[in-house]
mmCIF file of C-alpha atoms and ligand atoms in Angstrom:
data_model
loop_
_atom_site.group_PDB
_atom_site.id
_atom_site.type_symbol
_atom_site.label_atom_id
_atom_site.label_comp_id
_atom_site.label_asym_id
_atom_site.label_seq_id
_atom_site.Cartn_x
_atom_site.Cartn_y
_atom_site.Cartn_z
ATOM 1 C CA MET A 1 39.695 2.551 65.563
ATOM 2 C CA GLU A 2 39.989 3.983 69.060
ATOM 3 C CA SER A 3 36.978 3.683 71.323
ATOM 4 C CA ARG A 4 36.042 5.828 74.281
ATOM 5 C CA PRO A 5 38.997 6.401 76.612
ATOM 6 C CA LEU A 6 38.918 4.527 79.884
ATOM 7 C CA LEU A 7 40.308 7.595 81.625
ATOM 8 C CA GLU A 8 40.043 11.127 80.352
ATOM 9 C CA VAL A 9 41.588 14.326 81.677
ATOM 10 C CA ARG A 10 39.887 17.404 80.219
ATOM 11 C CA ASP A 11 41.311 20.896 80.398
ATOM 12 C CA VAL A 12 42.772 20.368 83.852
ATOM 13 C CA SER A 13 44.710 23.090 85.636
ATOM 14 C CA MET A 14 46.117 22.932 89.131
ATOM 15 C CA VAL A 15 47.242 25.910 91.160
ATOM 16 C CA PHE A 16 48.963 25.561 94.518
ATOM 17 C CA GLY A 17 48.896 28.550 96.851
ATOM 18 C CA SER A 18 47.081 31.803 96.220
ATOM 19 C CA GLY A 19 47.681 35.476 95.514
ATOM 20 C CA GLU A 20 51.354 36.284 95.032
ATOM 21 C CA ASN A 21 52.277 32.732 95.967
ATOM 22 C CA ALA A 22 50.025 31.087 93.395
ATOM 23 C CA GLN A 23 51.884 28.545 91.334
ATOM 24 C CA TYR A 24 50.547 26.626 88.361
ATOM 25 C CA ALA A 25 51.540 22.953 88.642
ATOM 26 C CA LEU A 26 49.378 22.036 85.609
ATOM 27 C CA ARG A 27 47.934 24.183 82.834
ATOM 28 C CA ASP A 28 45.146 23.163 80.467
ATOM 29 C CA VAL A 29 46.058 19.497 80.375
ATOM 30 C CA ASP A 30 44.098 17.135 78.111
ATOM 31 C CA LEU A 31 44.947 13.459 78.156
ATOM 32 C CA ALA A 32 43.128 10.268 77.196
ATOM 33 C CA VAL A 33 44.184 6.843 78.466
ATOM 34 C CA PHE A 34 42.915 3.672 76.804
ATOM 35 C CA ASP A 35 42.510 0.164 78.131
ATOM 36 C CA GLY A 36 45.273 -2.227 77.155
ATOM 37 C CA GLU A 37 48.044 0.380 77.135
ATOM 38 C CA VAL A 38 51.086 1.220 79.208
ATOM 39 C CA LEU A 39 51.416 5.011 79.171
ATOM 40 C CA MET A 40 54.532 6.623 80.577
ATOM 41 C CA LEU A 41 54.604 10.216 81.836
ATOM 42 C CA ARG A 42 58.018 11.830 81.570
ATOM 43 C CA GLY A 43 59.384 15.271 82.222
ATOM 44 C CA PRO A 44 61.837 17.273 84.344
ATOM 45 C CA SER A 45 61.603 17.430 88.108
ATOM 46 C CA GLY A 46 58.767 19.724 89.162
ATOM 47 C CA SER A 47 57.037 19.584 85.776
ATOM 48 C CA GLY A 48 53.759 18.309 87.271
ATOM 49 C CA LYS A 49 53.852 14.538 86.717
ATOM 50 C CA THR A 50 52.950 13.463 90.253
ATOM 51 C CA THR A 51 50.299 16.170 90.461
ATOM 52 C CA LEU A 52 48.730 14.883 87.240
ATOM 53 C CA LEU A 53 48.840 11.257 88.413
ATOM 54 C CA SER A 54 47.234 12.257 91.727
ATOM 55 C CA ILE A 55 44.464 14.122 89.925
ATOM 56 C CA MET A 56 43.898 11.178 87.570
ATOM 57 C CA GLY A 57 43.319 8.888 90.553
ATOM 58 C CA GLY A 58 41.143 11.269 92.538
ATOM 59 C CA ILE A 59 43.757 11.795 95.259
ATOM 60 C CA LEU A 60 43.884 15.502 94.411
ATOM 61 C CA SER A 61 41.043 17.596 93.077
ATOM 62 C CA PRO A 62 42.052 19.960 90.238
ATOM 63 C CA THR A 63 41.568 23.716 90.455
ATOM 64 C CA SER A 64 39.648 23.541 87.176
ATOM 65 C CA GLY A 65 38.806 20.957 84.545
ATOM 66 C CA ASP A 66 37.398 17.435 84.735
ATOM 67 C CA VAL A 67 38.467 13.820 84.990
ATOM 68 C CA PHE A 68 36.308 10.964 83.762
ATOM 69 C CA ILE A 69 36.766 7.299 84.590
ATOM 70 C CA ASP A 70 34.820 4.896 82.427
ATOM 71 C CA GLY A 71 32.429 7.765 81.638
ATOM 72 C CA HIS A 72 31.907 8.767 85.287
ATOM 73 C CA ALA A 73 32.971 12.256 86.364
ATOM 74 C CA MET A 74 35.485 12.051 89.219
ATOM 75 C CA THR A 75 35.523 15.798 89.762
ATOM 76 C CA LYS A 76 32.835 17.974 91.366
ATOM 77 C CA ARG A 77 31.777 15.156 93.654
ATOM 78 C CA SER A 78 31.811 14.709 97.391
ATOM 79 C CA ALA A 79 34.942 13.256 98.963
ATOM 80 C CA ALA A 80 33.005 10.072 99.753
ATOM 81 C CA GLU A 81 31.886 9.633 96.140
ATOM 82 C CA THR A 82 35.380 10.248 94.771
ATOM 83 C CA SER A 83 36.769 7.794 97.282
ATOM 84 C CA ALA A 84 34.250 5.139 96.199
ATOM 85 C CA LEU A 85 35.235 5.600 92.529
ATOM 86 C CA ARG A 86 38.909 5.450 93.507
ATOM 87 C CA LEU A 87 38.401 2.139 95.268
ATOM 88 C CA GLN A 88 36.343 0.725 92.423
ATOM 89 C CA TYR A 89 38.596 1.661 89.530
ATOM 90 C CA PHE A 90 42.177 2.391 90.641
ATOM 91 C CA GLY A 91 45.265 0.686 91.944
ATOM 92 C CA PHE A 92 48.267 2.701 93.145
ATOM 93 C CA ILE A 93 51.957 1.896 93.362
ATOM 94 C CA PHE A 94 54.570 4.230 94.841
ATOM 95 C CA GLN A 95 58.346 4.407 94.800
ATOM 96 C CA ASP A 96 58.618 3.681 98.530
ATOM 97 C CA TYR A 97 56.096 0.793 98.492
ATOM 98 C CA ASN A 98 53.757 2.213 101.213
ATOM 99 C CA LEU A 99 53.346 -1.170 102.906
ATOM 100 C CA PHE A 100 51.940 -1.668 106.409
ATOM 101 C CA PRO A 101 55.054 -2.693 108.377
ATOM 102 C CA THR A 102 53.184 -4.448 111.187
ATOM 103 C CA LEU A 103 51.107 -6.648 108.875
ATOM 104 C CA SER A 104 52.230 -9.798 107.078
ATOM 105 C CA CYS A 105 52.344 -9.962 103.281
ATOM 106 C CA SER A 106 48.951 -11.637 103.147
ATOM 107 C CA GLN A 107 47.430 -9.161 105.626
ATOM 108 C CA ASN A 108 48.791 -6.216 103.620
ATOM 109 C CA ILE A 109 46.638 -7.411 100.745
ATOM 110 C CA GLN A 110 43.660 -8.416 102.861
ATOM 111 C CA VAL A 111 43.252 -4.926 104.356
ATOM 112 C CA ALA A 112 43.021 -3.458 100.857
ATOM 113 C CA LEU A 113 40.309 -5.994 100.022
ATOM 114 C CA ASP A 114 38.539 -5.348 103.312
ATOM 115 C CA LEU A 115 38.198 -1.673 102.263
ATOM 116 C CA ARG A 116 36.401 -2.918 99.149
ATOM 117 C CA GLY A 117 33.975 -4.977 101.194
ATOM 118 C CA VAL A 118 35.437 -8.381 100.315
ATOM 119 C CA VAL A 119 34.613 -10.907 103.058
ATOM 120 C CA ARG A 120 37.514 -12.347 105.037
ATOM 121 C CA GLY A 121 37.615 -15.873 103.595
ATOM 122 C CA ASP A 122 37.594 -14.545 100.046
ATOM 123 C CA ALA A 123 40.197 -11.911 100.920
ATOM 124 C CA ARG A 124 42.551 -14.600 102.248
ATOM 125 C CA ARG A 125 42.113 -16.661 99.089
ATOM 126 C CA ILE A 126 42.612 -13.690 96.738
ATOM 127 C CA ALA A 127 45.690 -12.608 98.723
ATOM 128 C CA ALA A 128 47.220 -16.075 98.324
ATOM 129 C CA GLN A 129 46.449 -16.073 94.619
ATOM 130 C CA THR A 130 47.913 -12.619 93.909
ATOM 131 C CA LEU A 131 51.038 -13.342 95.981
ATOM 132 C CA GLN A 132 51.481 -16.436 93.815
ATOM 133 C CA GLU A 133 51.107 -14.329 90.656
ATOM 134 C CA VAL A 134 53.944 -12.007 91.659
ATOM 135 C CA GLY A 135 56.212 -14.856 92.745
ATOM 136 C CA LEU A 136 55.730 -14.413 96.501
ATOM 137 C CA GLY A 137 53.591 -17.488 97.062
ATOM 138 C CA ASN A 138 55.928 -18.677 99.818
ATOM 139 C CA LYS A 139 55.931 -15.333 101.696
ATOM 140 C CA GLN A 140 52.333 -15.143 102.892
ATOM 141 C CA ASP A 141 53.143 -14.921 106.602
ATOM 142 C CA GLU A 142 56.419 -13.033 106.191
ATOM 143 C CA MET A 143 56.662 -9.454 107.481
ATOM 144 C CA PRO A 144 57.563 -6.765 104.912
ATOM 145 C CA ALA A 145 60.805 -5.891 106.773
ATOM 146 C CA LYS A 146 62.139 -9.334 105.841
ATOM 147 C CA LEU A 147 61.647 -8.741 102.095
ATOM 148 C CA SER A 148 64.167 -7.323 99.620
ATOM 149 C CA GLY A 149 63.306 -4.063 97.820
ATOM 150 C CA GLY A 150 62.188 -5.949 94.717
ATOM 151 C CA GLN A 151 60.012 -8.264 96.794
ATOM 152 C CA LYS A 152 58.481 -5.300 98.655
ATOM 153 C CA GLN A 153 57.517 -3.691 95.374
ATOM 154 C CA ARG A 154 56.090 -6.980 94.110
ATOM 155 C CA LEU A 155 53.989 -7.123 97.286
ATOM 156 C CA ALA A 156 52.808 -3.558 96.596
ATOM 157 C CA VAL A 157 51.907 -4.622 93.049
ATOM 158 C CA ALA A 158 50.065 -7.682 94.397
ATOM 159 C CA ARG A 159 48.105 -5.486 96.799
ATOM 160 C CA ALA A 160 47.107 -3.162 93.966
ATOM 161 C CA LEU A 161 46.303 -6.083 91.629
ATOM 162 C CA ALA A 162 44.114 -7.788 94.221
ATOM 163 C CA GLY A 163 41.475 -5.084 93.870
ATOM 164 C CA SER A 164 41.279 -5.881 90.133
ATOM 165 C CA PRO A 165 41.701 -2.222 89.154
ATOM 166 C CA LYS A 166 40.791 -0.988 85.678
ATOM 167 C CA VAL A 167 43.575 1.600 85.920
ATOM 168 C CA MET A 168 46.918 1.150 87.651
ATOM 169 C CA LEU A 169 48.721 4.377 88.535
ATOM 170 C CA ALA A 170 52.397 4.030 89.409
ATOM 171 C CA ASP A 171 54.683 6.839 90.609
ATOM 172 C CA GLU A 172 58.357 6.006 89.998
ATOM 173 C CA PRO A 173 57.734 2.312 90.746
ATOM 174 C CA THR A 174 61.228 1.203 89.732
ATOM 175 C CA ALA A 175 63.313 4.137 91.014
ATOM 176 C CA ALA A 176 64.504 2.298 94.116
ATOM 177 C CA LEU A 177 65.112 -1.017 92.368
ATOM 178 C CA ASP A 178 68.000 -2.597 90.484
ATOM 179 C CA SER A 179 67.507 -3.363 86.786
ATOM 180 C CA GLY A 180 66.401 -6.963 87.233
ATOM 181 C CA ASN A 181 63.737 -6.118 89.782
ATOM 182 C CA GLY A 182 62.659 -3.011 87.889
ATOM 183 C CA LEU A 183 62.095 -5.004 84.716
ATOM 184 C CA MET A 184 60.210 -7.684 86.646
ATOM 185 C CA ILE A 185 57.821 -5.040 88.017
ATOM 186 C CA MET A 186 57.301 -3.622 84.532
ATOM 187 C CA ALA A 187 56.683 -7.089 83.104
ATOM 188 C CA LEU A 188 53.901 -7.565 85.683
ATOM 189 C CA LEU A 189 52.383 -4.188 84.797
ATOM 190 C CA ARG A 190 52.637 -4.768 81.054
ATOM 191 C CA ASP A 191 50.944 -8.125 81.468
ATOM 192 C CA LEU A 192 48.134 -6.391 83.349
ATOM 193 C CA ALA A 193 47.643 -3.989 80.439
ATOM 194 C CA HIS A 194 48.146 -6.340 77.514
ATOM 195 C CA ALA A 195 46.754 -9.647 78.777
ATOM 196 C CA ARG A 196 43.980 -8.269 80.973
ATOM 197 C CA GLY A 197 43.070 -5.134 79.041
ATOM 198 C CA ARG A 198 43.691 -2.709 81.884
ATOM 199 C CA ALA A 199 45.362 0.709 81.623
ATOM 200 C CA VAL A 200 48.706 1.358 83.291
ATOM 201 C CA VAL A 201 50.084 4.888 83.776
ATOM 202 C CA VAL A 202 53.665 5.169 84.997
ATOM 203 C CA VAL A 203 55.478 8.345 86.059
ATOM 204 C CA THR A 204 59.141 7.647 85.531
ATOM 205 C CA HIS A 205 62.653 9.009 85.048
ATOM 206 C CA ASP A 206 63.967 5.491 84.536
ATOM 207 C CA ASP A 207 65.372 4.998 81.011
ATOM 208 C CA ARG A 208 65.755 1.266 81.637
ATOM 209 C CA ILE A 209 62.003 0.681 81.543
ATOM 210 C CA MET A 210 61.208 2.726 78.445
ATOM 211 C CA PRO A 211 60.924 -0.387 76.235
ATOM 212 C CA TYR A 212 57.778 -1.245 78.228
ATOM 213 C CA ALA A 213 55.952 1.924 77.109
ATOM 214 C CA ASP A 214 53.246 1.696 74.469
ATOM 215 C CA ARG A 215 53.060 5.503 74.522
ATOM 216 C CA VAL A 216 55.103 8.244 76.128
ATOM 217 C CA VAL A 217 53.717 11.651 77.095
ATOM 218 C CA HIS A 218 56.133 14.445 77.967
ATOM 219 C CA ILE A 219 55.245 17.158 80.452
ATOM 220 C CA GLU A 220 57.088 20.432 80.817
ATOM 221 C CA ASP A 221 56.147 23.336 83.067
ATOM 222 C CA GLY A 222 52.774 21.784 83.733
ATOM 223 C CA ARG A 223 51.850 21.358 80.072
ATOM 224 C CA ILE A 224 51.757 18.360 77.796
ATOM 225 C CA LYS A 225 54.504 18.827 75.265
ATOM 226 C CA VAL A 226 53.269 18.279 71.748
ATOM 227 C CA PRO A 227 55.815 16.342 69.693
ATOM 228 C CA GLY A 228 57.581 18.098 66.797
HETATM 229 N N1 ATP B 1 51.202 20.183 97.862
HETATM 230 C C1 ATP B 1 51.848 21.118 97.167
HETATM 231 N N2 ATP B 1 51.896 22.390 97.586
HETATM 232 C C2 ATP B 1 52.540 23.355 96.894
HETATM 233 N N3 ATP B 1 53.182 23.130 95.728
HETATM 234 C C3 ATP B 1 53.178 21.872 95.266
HETATM 235 C C4 ATP B 1 52.516 20.796 95.946
HETATM 236 N N4 ATP B 1 52.686 19.646 95.238
HETATM 237 C C5 ATP B 1 53.414 20.000 94.154
HETATM 238 N N5 ATP B 1 53.712 21.316 94.173
HETATM 239 C C6 ATP B 1 54.457 22.050 93.138
HETATM 240 O O1 ATP B 1 53.888 21.743 91.873
HETATM 241 C C7 ATP B 1 54.884 21.568 90.888
HETATM 242 C C8 ATP B 1 54.769 20.173 90.270
HETATM 243 O O2 ATP B 1 55.134 19.196 91.239
HETATM 244 P P1 ATP B 1 55.088 17.640 90.937
HETATM 245 O O3 ATP B 1 55.473 16.933 92.199
HETATM 246 O O4 ATP B 1 53.795 17.293 90.325
HETATM 247 O O5 ATP B 1 56.256 17.494 89.848
HETATM 248 P P2 ATP B 1 56.960 16.187 89.305
HETATM 249 O O6 ATP B 1 57.084 16.376 87.829
HETATM 250 O O7 ATP B 1 56.243 14.978 89.774
HETATM 251 O O8 ATP B 1 58.391 16.293 89.984
HETATM 252 P P3 ATP B 1 59.437 15.129 90.406
HETATM 253 O O9 ATP B 1 59.871 14.478 89.128
HETATM 254 O O10 ATP B 1 60.552 15.903 91.063
HETATM 255 O O11 ATP B 1 58.722 14.219 91.347
HETATM 256 C C9 ATP B 1 56.215 21.813 91.586
HETATM 257 O O12 ATP B 1 56.603 23.140 91.365
HETATM 258 C C10 ATP B 1 55.895 21.574 93.050
HETATM 259 O O13 ATP B 1 56.742 22.313 93.873
#
């Protein structure tokens, strides 16, 4: 039944340091992610989850192995080519929001669209629309400092959504939020996967959001743990 994965990690290993200080963060990892699913990555601290997420999105280049997005190799490319694929296919959400503090909510989204070559009038319109979608329609000109934690994360989600990513990668997106806000963020991400057929990968320690997972992958000591 399953078609070609949207994102595929093939035999990826990642070593930090060299010689006596070499440390394997990931070993021989294979993972396929399909459109329409929310995949959660779990595992103890230091097991390699963030490293894997960063490699999936082309933020880090693996020591060996390959990553494919929609059939395109992300690895063994120039930094400029990887960056272009990253912009075209991925959205990112982080625990600490990573907003631009000196820009308004709308401008935070518009700069992300500007990077993708969207012209200013369109960027303003898309920003307004995505803010509406995450329930911040009345905060367009507000500065991020004036928002609550939940609102800041919704703005970060809106910024990532605005680029219409095929894959959303989220690193502990609910860790700093109370339950209500955490569940609201997950509802937005699940809707992205289920209603719009995108893939969502979430690194999390947060038991409260586990009901939102379509699939859970466990990582230990840099390896995918096979169930059973
Ligand atoms: N830039 C780096 N330089 C050196 N070692 C690193 C680097 N990034 C990660 N590591 C090491 O790689 C291993 C995996 O780290 P990673 O952050 O991927 O784990 P994690 O599962 O996301 O942990 P946590 O749940 O605590 O965020 C750890 O031993 C970490 O110390």
